[in-house]
């Protein structure tokens, strides 16, 4: 079974409890205005398989508390998603959180087929016009579904407003050495980061003169 993946990373500490393996799917047709991951939109043919993906994350499994699957849009590769979830659950006792930009009514039947592999799921499209105050969500229309007893016990703590003490972002490098952010940035964070990086770049250029 082929799967198109944008990136994988461990540890991610801002997309659910504990240290997590992050798996970002490649390909999303939803095109939410203000999406912070437009690099994951393009559908790309992939010869990468679920078995190869499992091989790559295998070494992290003993150290991971959970896995977060995001995108891109995982439900636009439903067969690969189901196969991945089934294979992971055979090897891993931790919890699984899945993000989708689809409305709950659209994916409800697919989610039921994936039961009980998904412990918690966040649905609904990101909407930049709607305020962002809730944990794990980019806009407050997004809904956190607690789907298993494990999901209920671990994720009910996220049914609340973000506080200044909550860590929101992990900075990480992908396998090509490019910097990326994992987590849910606050509005304006990306602009502030770009300005900071541009400032540092200018400072470095000045020092080299
Ligand atoms: S569903 Fe996610 S990846 Fe797709 S456009 Fe919306 S925010 Fe971006």
mmCIF file of C-alpha atoms and ligand atoms in Angstrom:
data_model
loop_
_atom_site.group_PDB
_atom_site.id
_atom_site.type_symbol
_atom_site.label_atom_id
_atom_site.label_comp_id
_atom_site.label_asym_id
_atom_site.label_seq_id
_atom_site.Cartn_x
_atom_site.Cartn_y
_atom_site.Cartn_z
ATOM 1 C CA UNK A 1 0.000 0.000 0.000
ATOM 2 C CA UNK A 2 1.526 3.333 -1.104
ATOM 3 C CA UNK A 3 1.322 6.422 1.053
ATOM 4 C CA UNK A 4 2.279 10.025 0.292
ATOM 5 C CA UNK A 5 3.894 11.683 3.291
ATOM 6 C CA UNK A 6 5.258 15.194 3.632
ATOM 7 C CA UNK A 7 7.456 14.589 6.671
ATOM 8 C CA UNK A 8 7.853 12.601 9.854
ATOM 9 C CA UNK A 9 9.454 13.769 13.074
ATOM 10 C CA UNK A 10 10.175 12.710 16.659
ATOM 11 C CA UNK A 11 9.798 14.104 19.244
ATOM 12 C CA UNK A 12 6.884 16.483 18.797
ATOM 13 C CA UNK A 13 5.663 17.877 22.140
ATOM 14 C CA UNK A 14 2.969 20.344 21.120
ATOM 15 C CA UNK A 15 0.383 18.202 19.309
ATOM 16 C CA UNK A 16 -0.957 16.106 22.168
ATOM 17 C CA UNK A 17 0.358 14.711 25.451
ATOM 18 C CA UNK A 18 3.950 13.584 25.934
ATOM 19 C CA UNK A 19 6.596 12.931 23.326
ATOM 20 C CA UNK A 20 4.979 12.108 20.008
ATOM 21 C CA UNK A 21 5.817 10.875 16.570
ATOM 22 C CA UNK A 22 4.468 13.351 14.020
ATOM 23 C CA UNK A 23 3.386 12.055 10.612
ATOM 24 C CA UNK A 24 2.259 14.671 8.060
ATOM 25 C CA UNK A 25 0.439 13.422 4.976
ATOM 26 C CA UNK A 26 1.082 15.028 1.593
ATOM 27 C CA UNK A 27 -1.869 16.261 -0.455
ATOM 28 C CA UNK A 28 -4.860 18.400 0.516
ATOM 29 C CA UNK A 29 -7.622 19.673 -1.760
ATOM 30 C CA UNK A 30 -9.331 21.820 0.884
ATOM 31 C CA UNK A 31 -7.169 24.925 0.403
ATOM 32 C CA UNK A 32 -8.219 26.687 3.627
ATOM 33 C CA UNK A 33 -7.543 30.423 3.442
ATOM 34 C CA UNK A 34 -4.569 31.214 5.689
ATOM 35 C CA UNK A 35 -3.355 27.586 5.819
ATOM 36 C CA UNK A 36 0.133 27.482 7.319
ATOM 37 C CA UNK A 37 1.131 24.317 5.428
ATOM 38 C CA UNK A 38 0.510 25.068 1.731
ATOM 39 C CA UNK A 39 3.603 22.972 0.950
ATOM 40 C CA UNK A 40 1.482 19.928 1.851
ATOM 41 C CA UNK A 41 -1.322 20.715 -0.638
ATOM 42 C CA UNK A 42 0.120 19.259 -3.816
ATOM 43 C CA UNK A 43 -0.799 15.647 -4.486
ATOM 44 C CA UNK A 44 2.393 13.773 -5.305
ATOM 45 C CA UNK A 45 2.699 10.277 -6.710
ATOM 46 C CA UNK A 46 4.478 8.169 -4.167
ATOM 47 C CA UNK A 47 6.248 4.856 -4.346
ATOM 48 C CA UNK A 48 6.803 5.038 -0.612
ATOM 49 C CA UNK A 49 4.840 2.336 1.180
ATOM 50 C CA UNK A 50 3.179 2.051 4.561
ATOM 51 C CA UNK A 51 5.630 -0.766 5.348
ATOM 52 C CA UNK A 52 8.571 1.574 4.637
ATOM 53 C CA UNK A 53 7.007 4.263 6.800
ATOM 54 C CA UNK A 54 6.579 1.785 9.652
ATOM 55 C CA UNK A 55 10.247 0.810 9.238
ATOM 56 C CA UNK A 56 11.251 4.456 9.595
ATOM 57 C CA UNK A 57 9.219 5.156 12.751
ATOM 58 C CA UNK A 58 9.887 1.743 14.335
ATOM 59 C CA UNK A 59 12.995 2.901 16.241
ATOM 60 C CA UNK A 60 11.003 5.744 17.857
ATOM 61 C CA UNK A 61 8.057 3.631 19.026
ATOM 62 C CA UNK A 62 9.615 2.465 22.351
ATOM 63 C CA UNK A 63 10.231 6.112 23.342
ATOM 64 C CA UNK A 64 6.975 7.653 22.119
ATOM 65 C CA UNK A 65 3.883 8.359 24.240
ATOM 66 C CA UNK A 66 1.698 8.944 21.231
ATOM 67 C CA UNK A 67 1.426 9.555 17.518
ATOM 68 C CA UNK A 68 -0.121 12.563 15.796
ATOM 69 C CA UNK A 69 -1.188 12.228 12.171
ATOM 70 C CA UNK A 70 -1.834 15.470 10.360
ATOM 71 C CA UNK A 71 -1.373 16.971 6.944
ATOM 72 C CA UNK A 72 -2.078 17.690 4.289
ATOM 73 C CA UNK A 73 -5.314 15.769 4.585
ATOM 74 C CA UNK A 74 -5.072 12.211 5.924
ATOM 75 C CA UNK A 75 -8.636 11.336 4.841
ATOM 76 C CA UNK A 76 -7.749 11.980 1.189
ATOM 77 C CA UNK A 77 -5.674 8.765 1.432
ATOM 78 C CA UNK A 78 -8.219 6.696 3.381
ATOM 79 C CA UNK A 79 -6.862 3.249 2.469
ATOM 80 C CA UNK A 80 -3.301 4.237 3.356
ATOM 81 C CA UNK A 81 -4.517 5.857 6.581
ATOM 82 C CA UNK A 82 -6.446 2.764 7.629
ATOM 83 C CA UNK A 83 -3.516 0.465 6.811
ATOM 84 C CA UNK A 84 -1.100 2.725 8.679
ATOM 85 C CA UNK A 85 -3.337 2.873 11.746
ATOM 86 C CA UNK A 86 -3.829 -0.890 11.775
ATOM 87 C CA UNK A 87 -0.092 -1.572 11.443
ATOM 88 C CA UNK A 88 0.822 0.966 14.121
ATOM 89 C CA UNK A 89 -1.716 -0.409 16.580
ATOM 90 C CA UNK A 90 -0.178 -3.874 16.258
ATOM 91 C CA UNK A 91 3.151 -2.471 17.431
ATOM 92 C CA UNK A 92 2.285 0.432 19.690
ATOM 93 C CA UNK A 93 0.261 0.797 22.896
ATOM 94 C CA UNK A 94 0.293 4.613 22.974
ATOM 95 C CA UNK A 95 -2.457 6.952 21.848
ATOM 96 C CA UNK A 96 -3.205 8.227 18.342
ATOM 97 C CA UNK A 97 -4.489 11.693 17.461
ATOM 98 C CA UNK A 98 -5.573 12.454 13.880
ATOM 99 C CA UNK A 99 -6.233 15.887 12.368
ATOM 100 C CA UNK A 100 -8.641 16.409 9.497
ATOM 101 C CA UNK A 101 -9.824 19.556 7.754
ATOM 102 C CA UNK A 102 -13.103 17.881 6.766
ATOM 103 C CA UNK A 103 -16.361 18.531 8.584
ATOM 104 C CA UNK A 104 -17.292 15.765 11.004
ATOM 105 C CA UNK A 105 -20.370 14.770 8.998
ATOM 106 C CA UNK A 106 -18.204 14.115 5.929
ATOM 107 C CA UNK A 107 -15.686 11.800 7.626
ATOM 108 C CA UNK A 108 -17.843 10.265 10.364
ATOM 109 C CA UNK A 109 -18.405 6.989 8.490
ATOM 110 C CA UNK A 110 -14.705 6.688 7.579
ATOM 111 C CA UNK A 111 -13.744 7.323 11.194
ATOM 112 C CA UNK A 112 -16.167 4.595 12.302
ATOM 113 C CA UNK A 113 -14.366 2.156 9.978
ATOM 114 C CA UNK A 114 -11.079 3.135 11.614
ATOM 115 C CA UNK A 115 -12.424 2.504 15.105
ATOM 116 C CA UNK A 116 -10.857 1.801 17.551
ATOM 117 C CA UNK A 117 -7.506 2.845 16.114
ATOM 118 C CA UNK A 118 -8.043 6.598 16.481
ATOM 119 C CA UNK A 119 -8.213 7.748 20.111
ATOM 120 C CA UNK A 120 -8.882 11.411 19.423
ATOM 121 C CA UNK A 121 -9.629 13.372 16.281
ATOM 122 C CA UNK A 122 -9.822 17.042 15.403
ATOM 123 C CA UNK A 123 -12.229 17.861 12.558
ATOM 124 C CA UNK A 124 -13.424 20.922 10.631
ATOM 125 C CA UNK A 125 -11.486 23.216 8.302
ATOM 126 C CA UNK A 126 -9.140 25.886 9.593
ATOM 127 C CA UNK A 127 -10.867 29.268 9.359
ATOM 128 C CA UNK A 128 -8.649 32.311 9.716
ATOM 129 C CA UNK A 129 -11.711 34.549 10.247
ATOM 130 C CA UNK A 130 -12.651 32.736 13.463
ATOM 131 C CA UNK A 131 -10.815 33.416 16.755
ATOM 132 C CA UNK A 132 -8.231 30.970 18.014
ATOM 133 C CA UNK A 133 -8.420 30.350 21.753
ATOM 134 C CA UNK A 134 -8.682 26.560 22.184
ATOM 135 C CA UNK A 135 -5.960 23.997 22.795
ATOM 136 C CA UNK A 136 -4.726 22.010 19.775
ATOM 137 C CA UNK A 137 -6.866 24.023 17.385
ATOM 138 C CA UNK A 138 -5.991 26.653 14.791
ATOM 139 C CA UNK A 139 -9.504 28.145 14.890
ATOM 140 C CA UNK A 140 -12.313 27.672 17.398
ATOM 141 C CA UNK A 141 -14.721 26.040 14.922
ATOM 142 C CA UNK A 142 -12.481 22.952 14.999
ATOM 143 C CA UNK A 143 -13.876 20.113 17.111
ATOM 144 C CA UNK A 144 -11.990 17.690 19.330
ATOM 145 C CA UNK A 145 -13.636 14.236 19.350
ATOM 146 C CA UNK A 146 -12.725 11.801 22.134
ATOM 147 C CA UNK A 147 -13.268 8.412 20.490
ATOM 148 C CA UNK A 148 -11.902 5.763 22.872
ATOM 149 C CA UNK A 149 -11.558 5.421 26.661
ATOM 150 C CA UNK A 150 -7.824 6.165 26.232
ATOM 151 C CA UNK A 151 -8.659 9.214 24.138
ATOM 152 C CA UNK A 152 -11.156 10.437 26.743
ATOM 153 C CA UNK A 153 -8.700 10.065 29.615
ATOM 154 C CA UNK A 154 -5.780 11.738 27.838
ATOM 155 C CA UNK A 155 -7.399 14.402 25.671
ATOM 156 C CA UNK A 156 -10.220 15.809 27.826
ATOM 157 C CA UNK A 157 -7.535 18.132 29.301
ATOM 158 C CA UNK A 158 -7.410 19.792 25.870
ATOM 159 C CA UNK A 159 -11.057 20.863 25.924
ATOM 160 C CA UNK A 160 -10.030 24.257 27.245
ATOM 161 C CA UNK A 161 -8.639 27.661 26.401
ATOM 162 C CA UNK A 162 -4.886 28.049 25.793
ATOM 163 C CA UNK A 163 -2.966 29.799 28.580
ATOM 164 C CA UNK A 164 0.346 31.701 28.293
ATOM 165 C CA UNK A 165 2.039 28.768 30.064
ATOM 166 C CA UNK A 166 1.114 26.253 27.349
ATOM 167 C CA UNK A 167 3.927 25.355 24.987
ATOM 168 C CA UNK A 168 2.667 25.875 21.463
ATOM 169 C CA UNK A 169 5.472 25.159 19.014
ATOM 170 C CA UNK A 170 8.366 22.795 18.365
ATOM 171 C CA UNK A 171 11.116 23.977 16.053
ATOM 172 C CA UNK A 172 12.526 21.094 14.061
ATOM 173 C CA UNK A 173 14.595 20.302 10.989
ATOM 174 C CA UNK A 174 13.457 17.962 8.250
ATOM 175 C CA UNK A 175 15.737 15.371 6.615
ATOM 176 C CA UNK A 176 16.937 17.995 4.122
ATOM 177 C CA UNK A 177 17.989 20.386 6.875
ATOM 178 C CA UNK A 178 15.053 22.749 6.408
ATOM 179 C CA UNK A 179 13.503 24.355 9.477
ATOM 180 C CA UNK A 180 9.836 23.685 10.134
ATOM 181 C CA UNK A 181 7.377 24.328 12.940
ATOM 182 C CA UNK A 182 5.280 21.633 14.579
ATOM 183 C CA UNK A 183 2.358 22.674 16.729
ATOM 184 C CA UNK A 184 -0.337 25.311 16.494
ATOM 185 C CA UNK A 185 1.104 28.792 16.085
ATOM 186 C CA UNK A 186 -0.794 31.749 17.476
ATOM 187 C CA UNK A 187 -2.003 34.268 14.923
ATOM 188 C CA UNK A 188 0.929 36.426 13.904
ATOM 189 C CA UNK A 189 3.578 33.954 15.130
ATOM 190 C CA UNK A 190 4.673 33.074 11.596
ATOM 191 C CA UNK A 191 5.012 36.732 10.623
ATOM 192 C CA UNK A 192 7.015 37.427 13.797
ATOM 193 C CA UNK A 193 9.261 34.424 13.082
ATOM 194 C CA UNK A 194 9.864 35.573 9.482
ATOM 195 C CA UNK A 195 10.764 39.054 10.715
ATOM 196 C CA UNK A 196 13.121 37.590 13.331
ATOM 197 C CA UNK A 197 14.840 35.344 10.763
ATOM 198 C CA UNK A 198 15.176 38.254 8.317
ATOM 199 C CA UNK A 199 16.688 40.375 11.102
ATOM 200 C CA UNK A 200 19.187 37.638 11.977
ATOM 201 C CA UNK A 201 20.030 37.167 8.300
ATOM 202 C CA UNK A 202 20.752 40.899 7.951
ATOM 203 C CA UNK A 203 22.866 40.858 11.119
ATOM 204 C CA UNK A 204 24.920 37.926 9.769
ATOM 205 C CA UNK A 205 25.440 39.755 6.458
ATOM 206 C CA UNK A 206 26.627 42.851 8.355
ATOM 207 C CA UNK A 207 29.075 40.770 10.414
ATOM 208 C CA UNK A 208 30.517 39.154 7.267
ATOM 209 C CA UNK A 209 31.249 42.538 5.652
HETATM 210 S S1 LIG B 1 -7.061 21.073 5.787
HETATM 211 FE FE1 LIG B 1 -5.149 21.632 6.828
HETATM 212 S S2 LIG B 1 -3.537 21.369 5.252
HETATM 213 FE FE2 LIG B 1 -5.506 21.400 4.182
HETATM 214 S S3 LIG B 1 -5.728 23.543 3.561
HETATM 215 FE FE3 LIG B 1 -6.826 23.277 5.504
HETATM 216 S S4 LIG B 1 -5.336 23.867 7.086
HETATM 217 FE FE4 LIG B 1 -4.193 23.501 5.185
#
